[in-house]
Coordinates of C-alpha atoms in Angstrom, one line a residue:
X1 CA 100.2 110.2 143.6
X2 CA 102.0 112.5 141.2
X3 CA 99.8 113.9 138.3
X4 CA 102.0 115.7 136.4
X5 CA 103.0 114.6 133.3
X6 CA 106.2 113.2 132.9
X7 CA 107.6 114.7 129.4
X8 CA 109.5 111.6 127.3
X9 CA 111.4 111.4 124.6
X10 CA 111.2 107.8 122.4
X11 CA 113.1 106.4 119.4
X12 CA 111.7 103.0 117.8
X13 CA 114.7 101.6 115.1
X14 CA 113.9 98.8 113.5
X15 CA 110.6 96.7 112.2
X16 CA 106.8 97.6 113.2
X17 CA 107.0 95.3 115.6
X18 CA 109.5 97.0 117.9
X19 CA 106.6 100.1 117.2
X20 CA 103.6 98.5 118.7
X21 CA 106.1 97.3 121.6
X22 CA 106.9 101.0 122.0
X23 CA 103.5 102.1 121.6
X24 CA 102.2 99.6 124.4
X25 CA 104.5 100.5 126.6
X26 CA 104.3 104.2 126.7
X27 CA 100.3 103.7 126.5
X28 CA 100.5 101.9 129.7
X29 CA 102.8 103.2 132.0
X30 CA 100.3 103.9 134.3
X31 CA 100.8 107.8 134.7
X32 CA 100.2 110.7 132.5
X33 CA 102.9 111.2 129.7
X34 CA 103.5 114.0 127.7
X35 CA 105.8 113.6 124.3
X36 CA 109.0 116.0 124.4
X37 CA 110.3 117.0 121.3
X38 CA 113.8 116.4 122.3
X39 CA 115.7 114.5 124.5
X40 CA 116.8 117.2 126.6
X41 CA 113.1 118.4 127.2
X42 CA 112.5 115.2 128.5
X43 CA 112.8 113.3 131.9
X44 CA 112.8 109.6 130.2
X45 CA 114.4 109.0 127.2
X46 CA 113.2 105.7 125.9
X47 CA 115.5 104.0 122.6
X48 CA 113.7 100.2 121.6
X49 CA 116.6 98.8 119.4
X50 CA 117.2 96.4 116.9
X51 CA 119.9 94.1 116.3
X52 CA 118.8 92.1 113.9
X53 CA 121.7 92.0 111.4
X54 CA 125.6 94.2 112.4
X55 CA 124.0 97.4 110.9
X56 CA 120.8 97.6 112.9
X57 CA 123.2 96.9 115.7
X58 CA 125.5 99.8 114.2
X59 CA 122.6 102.1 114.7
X60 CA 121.5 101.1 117.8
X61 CA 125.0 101.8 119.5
X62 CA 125.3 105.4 117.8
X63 CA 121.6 106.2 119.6
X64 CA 122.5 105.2 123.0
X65 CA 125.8 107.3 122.3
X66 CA 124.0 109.9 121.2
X67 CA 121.5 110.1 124.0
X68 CA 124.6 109.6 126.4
X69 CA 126.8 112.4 125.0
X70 CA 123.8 114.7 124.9
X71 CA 122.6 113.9 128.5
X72 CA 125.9 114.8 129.7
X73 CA 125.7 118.3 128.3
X74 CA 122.1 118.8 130.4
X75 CA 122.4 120.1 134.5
X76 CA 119.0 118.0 134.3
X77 CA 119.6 114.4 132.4
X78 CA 116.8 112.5 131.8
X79 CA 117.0 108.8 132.6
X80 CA 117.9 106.7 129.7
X81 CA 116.3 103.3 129.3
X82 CA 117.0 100.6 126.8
X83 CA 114.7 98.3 125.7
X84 CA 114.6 95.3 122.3
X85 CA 116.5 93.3 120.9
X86 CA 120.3 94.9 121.5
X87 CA 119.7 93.9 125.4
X88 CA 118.3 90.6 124.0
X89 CA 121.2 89.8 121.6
X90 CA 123.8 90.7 124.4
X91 CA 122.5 90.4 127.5
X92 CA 121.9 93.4 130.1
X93 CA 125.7 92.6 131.9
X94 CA 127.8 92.9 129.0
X95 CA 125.9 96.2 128.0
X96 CA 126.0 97.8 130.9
X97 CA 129.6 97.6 131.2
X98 CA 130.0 99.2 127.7
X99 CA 127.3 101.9 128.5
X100 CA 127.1 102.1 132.4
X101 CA 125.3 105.7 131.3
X102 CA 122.4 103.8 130.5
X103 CA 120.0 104.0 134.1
X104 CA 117.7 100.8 132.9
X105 CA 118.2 97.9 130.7
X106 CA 114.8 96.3 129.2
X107 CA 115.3 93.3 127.7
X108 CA 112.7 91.5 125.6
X109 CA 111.9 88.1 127.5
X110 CA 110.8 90.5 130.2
X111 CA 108.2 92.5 128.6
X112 CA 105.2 92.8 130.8
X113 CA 107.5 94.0 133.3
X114 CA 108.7 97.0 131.2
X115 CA 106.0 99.9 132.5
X116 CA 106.5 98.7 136.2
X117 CA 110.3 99.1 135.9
X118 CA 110.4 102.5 134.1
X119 CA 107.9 103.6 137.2
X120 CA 109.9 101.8 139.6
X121 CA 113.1 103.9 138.3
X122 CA 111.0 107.2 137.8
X123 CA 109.7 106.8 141.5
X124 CA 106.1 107.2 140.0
X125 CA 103.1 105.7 141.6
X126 CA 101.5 103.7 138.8
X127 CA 97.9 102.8 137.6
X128 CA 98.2 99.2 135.8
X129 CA 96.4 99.6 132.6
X130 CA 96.9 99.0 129.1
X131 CA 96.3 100.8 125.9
X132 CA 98.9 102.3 123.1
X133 CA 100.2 105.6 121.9
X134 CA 99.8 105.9 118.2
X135 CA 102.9 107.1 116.6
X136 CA 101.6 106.2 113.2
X137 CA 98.7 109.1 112.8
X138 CA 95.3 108.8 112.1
X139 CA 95.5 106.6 109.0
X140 CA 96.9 103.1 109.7
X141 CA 98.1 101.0 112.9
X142 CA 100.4 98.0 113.2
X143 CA 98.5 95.2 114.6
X144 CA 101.2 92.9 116.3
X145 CA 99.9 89.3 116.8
X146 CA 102.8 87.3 118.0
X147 CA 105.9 87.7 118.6
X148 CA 109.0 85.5 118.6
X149 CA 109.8 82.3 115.9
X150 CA 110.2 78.6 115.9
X151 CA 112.3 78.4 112.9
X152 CA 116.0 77.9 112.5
X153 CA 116.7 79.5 109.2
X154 CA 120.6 79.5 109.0
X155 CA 121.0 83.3 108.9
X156 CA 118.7 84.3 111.7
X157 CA 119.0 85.4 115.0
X158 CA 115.8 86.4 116.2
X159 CA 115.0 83.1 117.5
X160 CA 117.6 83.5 120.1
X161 CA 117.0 87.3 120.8
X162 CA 113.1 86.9 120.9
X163 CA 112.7 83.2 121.6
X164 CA 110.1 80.8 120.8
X165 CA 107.0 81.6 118.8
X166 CA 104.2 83.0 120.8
X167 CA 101.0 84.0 119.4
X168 CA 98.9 86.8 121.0
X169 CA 95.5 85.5 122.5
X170 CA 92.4 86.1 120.0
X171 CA 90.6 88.4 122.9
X172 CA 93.7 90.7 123.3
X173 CA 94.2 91.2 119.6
X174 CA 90.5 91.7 118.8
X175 CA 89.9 94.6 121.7
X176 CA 93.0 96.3 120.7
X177 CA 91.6 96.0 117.2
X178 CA 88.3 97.5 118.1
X179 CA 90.2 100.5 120.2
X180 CA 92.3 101.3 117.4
X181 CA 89.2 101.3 114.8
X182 CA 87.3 103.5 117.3
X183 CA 89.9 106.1 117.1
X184 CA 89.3 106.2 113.3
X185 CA 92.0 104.5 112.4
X186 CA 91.2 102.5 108.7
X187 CA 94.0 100.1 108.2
X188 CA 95.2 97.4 110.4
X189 CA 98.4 96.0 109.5
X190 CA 98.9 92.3 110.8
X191 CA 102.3 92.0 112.0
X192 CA 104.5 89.7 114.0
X193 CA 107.9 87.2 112.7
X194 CA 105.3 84.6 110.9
X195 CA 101.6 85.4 111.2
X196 CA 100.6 82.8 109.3
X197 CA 101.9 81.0 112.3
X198 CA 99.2 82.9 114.6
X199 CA 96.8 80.0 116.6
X200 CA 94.2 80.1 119.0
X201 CA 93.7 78.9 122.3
X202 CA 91.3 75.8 123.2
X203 CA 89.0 78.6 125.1
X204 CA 88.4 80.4 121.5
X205 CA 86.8 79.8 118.2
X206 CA 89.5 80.9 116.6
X207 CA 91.8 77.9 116.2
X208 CA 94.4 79.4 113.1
X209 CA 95.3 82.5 111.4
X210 CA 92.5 82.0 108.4
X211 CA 89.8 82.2 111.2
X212 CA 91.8 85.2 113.0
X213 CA 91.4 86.8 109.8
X214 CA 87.4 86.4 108.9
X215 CA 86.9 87.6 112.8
X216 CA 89.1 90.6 112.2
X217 CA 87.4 91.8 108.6
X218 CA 83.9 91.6 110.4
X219 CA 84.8 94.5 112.6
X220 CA 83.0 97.8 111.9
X221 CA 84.8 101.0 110.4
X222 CA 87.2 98.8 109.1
X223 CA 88.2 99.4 105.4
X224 CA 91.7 97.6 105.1
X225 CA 93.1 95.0 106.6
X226 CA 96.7 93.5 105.4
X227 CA 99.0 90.9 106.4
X228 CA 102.8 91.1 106.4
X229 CA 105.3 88.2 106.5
X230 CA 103.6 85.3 105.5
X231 CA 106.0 81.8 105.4
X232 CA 105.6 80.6 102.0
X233 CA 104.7 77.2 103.5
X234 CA 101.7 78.1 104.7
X235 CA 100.5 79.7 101.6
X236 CA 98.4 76.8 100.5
X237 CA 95.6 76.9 97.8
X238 CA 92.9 76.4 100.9
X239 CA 94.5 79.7 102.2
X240 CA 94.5 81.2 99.4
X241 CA 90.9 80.2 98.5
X242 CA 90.3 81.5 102.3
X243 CA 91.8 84.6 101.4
X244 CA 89.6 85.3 97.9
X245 CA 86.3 84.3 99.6
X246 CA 86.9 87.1 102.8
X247 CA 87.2 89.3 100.5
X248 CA 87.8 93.8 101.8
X249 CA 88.1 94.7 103.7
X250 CA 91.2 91.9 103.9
X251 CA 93.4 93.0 101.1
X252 CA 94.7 90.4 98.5
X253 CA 98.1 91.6 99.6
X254 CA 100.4 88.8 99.8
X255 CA 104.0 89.2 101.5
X256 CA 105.9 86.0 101.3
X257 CA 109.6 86.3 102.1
X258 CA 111.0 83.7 99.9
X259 CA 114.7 84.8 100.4
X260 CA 115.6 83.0 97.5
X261 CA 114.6 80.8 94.4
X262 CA 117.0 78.0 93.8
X263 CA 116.5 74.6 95.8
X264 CA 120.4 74.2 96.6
X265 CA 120.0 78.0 98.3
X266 CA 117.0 77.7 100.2
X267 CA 118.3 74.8 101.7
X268 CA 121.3 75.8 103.0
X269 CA 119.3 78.8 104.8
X270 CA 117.6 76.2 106.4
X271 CA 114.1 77.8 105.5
X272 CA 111.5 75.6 106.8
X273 CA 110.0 74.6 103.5
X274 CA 111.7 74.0 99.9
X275 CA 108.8 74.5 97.4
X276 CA 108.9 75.7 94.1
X277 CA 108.7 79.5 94.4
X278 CA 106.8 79.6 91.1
X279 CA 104.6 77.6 92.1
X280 CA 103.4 79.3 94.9
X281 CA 103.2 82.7 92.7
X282 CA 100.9 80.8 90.3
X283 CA 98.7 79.4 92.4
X284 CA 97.6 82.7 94.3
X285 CA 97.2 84.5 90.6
X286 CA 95.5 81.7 89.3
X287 CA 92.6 81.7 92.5
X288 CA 93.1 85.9 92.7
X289 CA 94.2 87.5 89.4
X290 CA 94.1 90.8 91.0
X291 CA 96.8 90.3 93.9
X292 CA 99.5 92.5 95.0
X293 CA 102.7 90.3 95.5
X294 CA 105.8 91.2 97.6
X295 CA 108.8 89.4 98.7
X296 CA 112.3 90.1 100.0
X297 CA 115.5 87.8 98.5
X298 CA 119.1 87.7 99.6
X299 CA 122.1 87.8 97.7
X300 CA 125.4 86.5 98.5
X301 CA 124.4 84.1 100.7
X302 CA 127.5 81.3 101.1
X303 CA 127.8 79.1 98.6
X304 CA 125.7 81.2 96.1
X305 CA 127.2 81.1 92.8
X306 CA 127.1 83.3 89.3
X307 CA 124.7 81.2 88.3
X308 CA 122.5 80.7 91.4
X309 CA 122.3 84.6 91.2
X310 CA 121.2 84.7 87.4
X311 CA 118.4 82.1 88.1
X312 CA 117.1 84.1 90.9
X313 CA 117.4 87.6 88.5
X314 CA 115.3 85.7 85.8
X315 CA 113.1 84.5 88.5
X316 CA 112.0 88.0 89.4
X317 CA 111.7 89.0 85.8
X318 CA 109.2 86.4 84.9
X319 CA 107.8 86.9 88.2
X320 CA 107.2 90.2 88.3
X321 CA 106.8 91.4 91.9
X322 CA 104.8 94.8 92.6
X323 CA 107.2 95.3 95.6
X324 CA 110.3 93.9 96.2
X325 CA 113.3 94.0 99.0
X326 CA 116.8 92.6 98.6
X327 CA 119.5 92.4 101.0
X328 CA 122.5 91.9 101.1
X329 CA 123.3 88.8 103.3
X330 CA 126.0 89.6 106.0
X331 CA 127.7 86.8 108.2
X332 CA 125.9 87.3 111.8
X333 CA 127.4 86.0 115.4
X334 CA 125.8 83.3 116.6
X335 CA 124.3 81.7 113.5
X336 CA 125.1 78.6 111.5
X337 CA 125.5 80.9 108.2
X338 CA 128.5 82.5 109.8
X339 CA 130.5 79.3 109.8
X340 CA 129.8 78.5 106.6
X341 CA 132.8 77.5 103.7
X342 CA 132.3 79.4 100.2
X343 CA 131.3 82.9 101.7
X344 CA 130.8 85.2 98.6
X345 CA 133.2 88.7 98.4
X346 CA 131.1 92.0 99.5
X347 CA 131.8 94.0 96.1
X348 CA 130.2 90.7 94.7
X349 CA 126.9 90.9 96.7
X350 CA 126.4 94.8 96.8
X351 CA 127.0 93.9 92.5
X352 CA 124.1 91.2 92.8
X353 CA 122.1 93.7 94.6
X354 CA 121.8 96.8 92.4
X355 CA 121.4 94.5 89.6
X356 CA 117.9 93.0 90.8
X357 CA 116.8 96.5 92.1
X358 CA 117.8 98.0 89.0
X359 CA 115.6 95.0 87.4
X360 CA 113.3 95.6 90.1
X361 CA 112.9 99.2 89.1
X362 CA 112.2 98.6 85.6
X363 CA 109.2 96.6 86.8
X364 CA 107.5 98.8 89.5
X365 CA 107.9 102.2 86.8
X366 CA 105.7 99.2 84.2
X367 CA 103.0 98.3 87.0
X368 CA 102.6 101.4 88.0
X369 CA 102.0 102.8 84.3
X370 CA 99.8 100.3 83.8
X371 CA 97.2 101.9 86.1
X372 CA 97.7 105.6 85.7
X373 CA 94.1 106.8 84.0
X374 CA 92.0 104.5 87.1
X375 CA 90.3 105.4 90.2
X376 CA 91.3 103.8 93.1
X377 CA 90.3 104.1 97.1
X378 CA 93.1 106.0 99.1
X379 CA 94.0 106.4 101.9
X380 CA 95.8 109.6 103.3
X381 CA 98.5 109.2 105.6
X382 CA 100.0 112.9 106.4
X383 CA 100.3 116.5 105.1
X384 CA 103.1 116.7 102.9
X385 CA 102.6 121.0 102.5
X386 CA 106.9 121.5 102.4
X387 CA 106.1 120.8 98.8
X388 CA 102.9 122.6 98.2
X389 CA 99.9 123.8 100.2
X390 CA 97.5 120.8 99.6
X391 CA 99.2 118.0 98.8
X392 CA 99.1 115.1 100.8
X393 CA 101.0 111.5 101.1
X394 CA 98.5 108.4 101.0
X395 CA 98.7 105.4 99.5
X396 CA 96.7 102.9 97.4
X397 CA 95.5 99.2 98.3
X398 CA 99.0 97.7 97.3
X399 CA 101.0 100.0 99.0
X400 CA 101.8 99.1 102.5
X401 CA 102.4 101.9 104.9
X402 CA 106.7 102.7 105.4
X403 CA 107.9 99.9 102.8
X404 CA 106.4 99.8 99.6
X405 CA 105.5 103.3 97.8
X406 CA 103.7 105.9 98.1
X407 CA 100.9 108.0 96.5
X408 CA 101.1 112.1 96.3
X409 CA 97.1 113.3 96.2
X410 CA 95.8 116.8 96.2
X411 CA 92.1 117.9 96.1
X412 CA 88.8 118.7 98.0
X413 CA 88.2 116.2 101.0
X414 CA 92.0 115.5 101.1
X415 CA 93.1 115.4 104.6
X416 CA 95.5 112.7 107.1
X417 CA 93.2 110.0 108.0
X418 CA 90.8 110.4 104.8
X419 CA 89.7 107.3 102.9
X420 CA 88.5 108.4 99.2
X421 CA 88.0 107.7 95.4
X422 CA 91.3 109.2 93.6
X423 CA 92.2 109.8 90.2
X424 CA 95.7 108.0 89.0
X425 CA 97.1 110.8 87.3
X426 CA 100.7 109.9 86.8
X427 CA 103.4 107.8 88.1
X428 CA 107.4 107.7 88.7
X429 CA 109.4 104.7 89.5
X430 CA 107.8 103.5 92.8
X431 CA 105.3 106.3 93.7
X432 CA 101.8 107.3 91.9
X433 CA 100.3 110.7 91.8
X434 CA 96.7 111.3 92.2
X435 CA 93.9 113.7 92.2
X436 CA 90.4 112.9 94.7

């Protein structure tokens, strides 16, 4: 068997989901890997793409280009695999006409086969094994408990890229839990298309996501623990009374992706509830008056009119979201939406757009004001020294890591992977500064 290490190259585009698949994958290989810097110090250069909506397929095609053209500069070229949701989408025939450069197509349905196929095509002996390769430093981890969807919202194509719903089995999710808090890692992230959807197997006691979560916050040298993308359906006042009697480390951090407010809307995405959004917001401050809320919306979807887009900008004004992303909704291949009559003009959406962040912006710079002069816990995620010596980038309990902001802290003790009392010194539009 070959010990040496085998120097790769990775790229992960896309959500935190495609990260964990990336991180499981090069974690269990099954022979020593080293992490080149670039991808022509490498002998595998790994891209896991996403091709979620036509720009995340954009940028997928101009990284396999780019590994391509600069593999074909090298005497040595590394092999080039592709893994995600581009193969997925597409299908591994079609691409590899377009790109026969490519040495090994990955495509998701095919998963647990990755690590055998990248040693297969490196002619390396393998030791089966699993484990993960932290890309995300020593302060937080993305904790992926399922993976694929059962809804058939209009606009969507992961369903057909990452098929059904499948939720991970309580045993795997806990021991990777436990191996990722016993490298010192102090947030877990709960991630996956609907966790809410998460449920157990008849072997376990943990038959839904609610009892996922009170197994989860028992675990020692745990101090956050936060969930991501839950359906608005299944936020229900015994789940939200659930949530307020866990109590930290579980955060009361709720990320409900409404898409939209207005009935006539919502239906026509084919979102698998239509609920009063306002409704939902008030019952989980009414049960936790201290809660962090976050959504995303999208603007311009068919059929929205000038007045379907002022209800949903006075929506988010009463409401008042601590974090917020909108998108702009793009026609994709292969879905419903695509086909639809009454498609709005794309000067008109990118208009709707800046007008709710602009709103949205106004909001954040108030909540954030509004706390300046407190002491929170933070939690440091990395050295941010090209400013100054000493200052840091961390975050505070309703800031989750890579999409919401950020908090700049400085002072003895401060250091990546450090969870401590800070003083809210100031604040800009979406980012606090603080002193520990």
């Amino acid at each position: 068997m070959c010990h040496r290490f085998l120097p790769v190259w990775s790229v992960s585009l896309g959500c935190p989901k495609n990260r964990v698949d990336t991180e499981r994958l090069l974690g269990s290989l099954g022979f020593p890997i080293k992490i080149a810097a670039a991808p022509g110090k490498s002998k595998l250069a790994l891209i896991n793409t996403c091709a979620f909506i036509e720009p995340a397929v954009r940028e997928s095609i101009r990284a396999i280009l780019d590994i391509i053209k600069k593999s074909s500069r090298l005497k040595t070229p590394p092999l080039i695999a592709v893994a995600g949701c581009l193969p997925g989408r597409y299908g591994t025939a079609e691409l590899a006409k377009e790109f026969p450069e490519v040495d090994l197509w990955l495509e998701p349905s095919f998963q647990p086969e990755w690590p055998a196929k990248i040693a297969e095509a490196m002619k390396r002996e393998r030791k089966p094994g699993e484990g993960r390769l932290l890309s995300t430093g020593p302060s937080y981890a993305w904790l992926k408990i399922s993976d694929g969807c059962d809804h058939r919202c209009s606009f969507c194509v992961i369903p057909n890229i990452r098929g059904g719903f499948k939720p991970e089995p309580v045993a795997k999710i806990v021991a990777e839990a436990r191996e990722l808090l016993a490298r010192g890692v102090k947030e877990l992230v709960l991630v996956g298309q609907d966790v809410s959807a998460w449920r157990g197997d008849s072997s376990s006691p943990e038959k839904n996501f609610t009892d996922l979560l009170k197994t989860l916050a028992r675990l020692d040298g745990l101090e956050w623990l936060r969930m991501l993308y839950l359906y608005p359906a299944a936020v229900t006042e015994s789940f939200i009374r659930a949530v307020a009697d866990i109590g930290r480390p579980l955060l009361p951090y709720f990320d409900i992706p409404l898409q939209h407010s207005q009935e006539k809307i919502l239906k026509r995405m084919g979102r698998p509830f239509v609920v009063d959004a306002r409704r939902i917001v008030g019952r989980i401050r009414e049960k936790i008056p201290d809660v962090a809320l976050r959504t995303s919306l999208i603007v311009g979807f068919p059929g929205e009119t000038d007045a379907d887009f002022r209800a949903l900008l006075n929506f988010v004004r009463e409401t008042r979201f601590q974090n917020l992303g909108v998108f702009v909704y793009r026609p994709e291949e292969g879905t419903p939406a695509a086909n639809f009559p009454d498609q709005v003009p794309e000067e008109t959406k990118e208009t709707r757009k800046a007008e709710l962040l602009e709103e949205q912006a106004k909001i954040s710079a108030e909540y954030l004001a509004s706390v300046v002069g407190g002491t929170m816990d933070a939690l440091v995620d990395e050295s941010d020294a090209g400013e100054w010596p000493g200052l840091y980038k961390g975050r505070v309990w309703f800031q989750a890591p890579e999409i919401d902001g950020i908090t700049y802290i400085s002072g003895p003790g401060v250091k990546a992977g450090a969870f401590l009392p800070a003083e809210i010194v100031g604040s800009v539009t979406y980012d606090l500064n603080a002193l520990a």
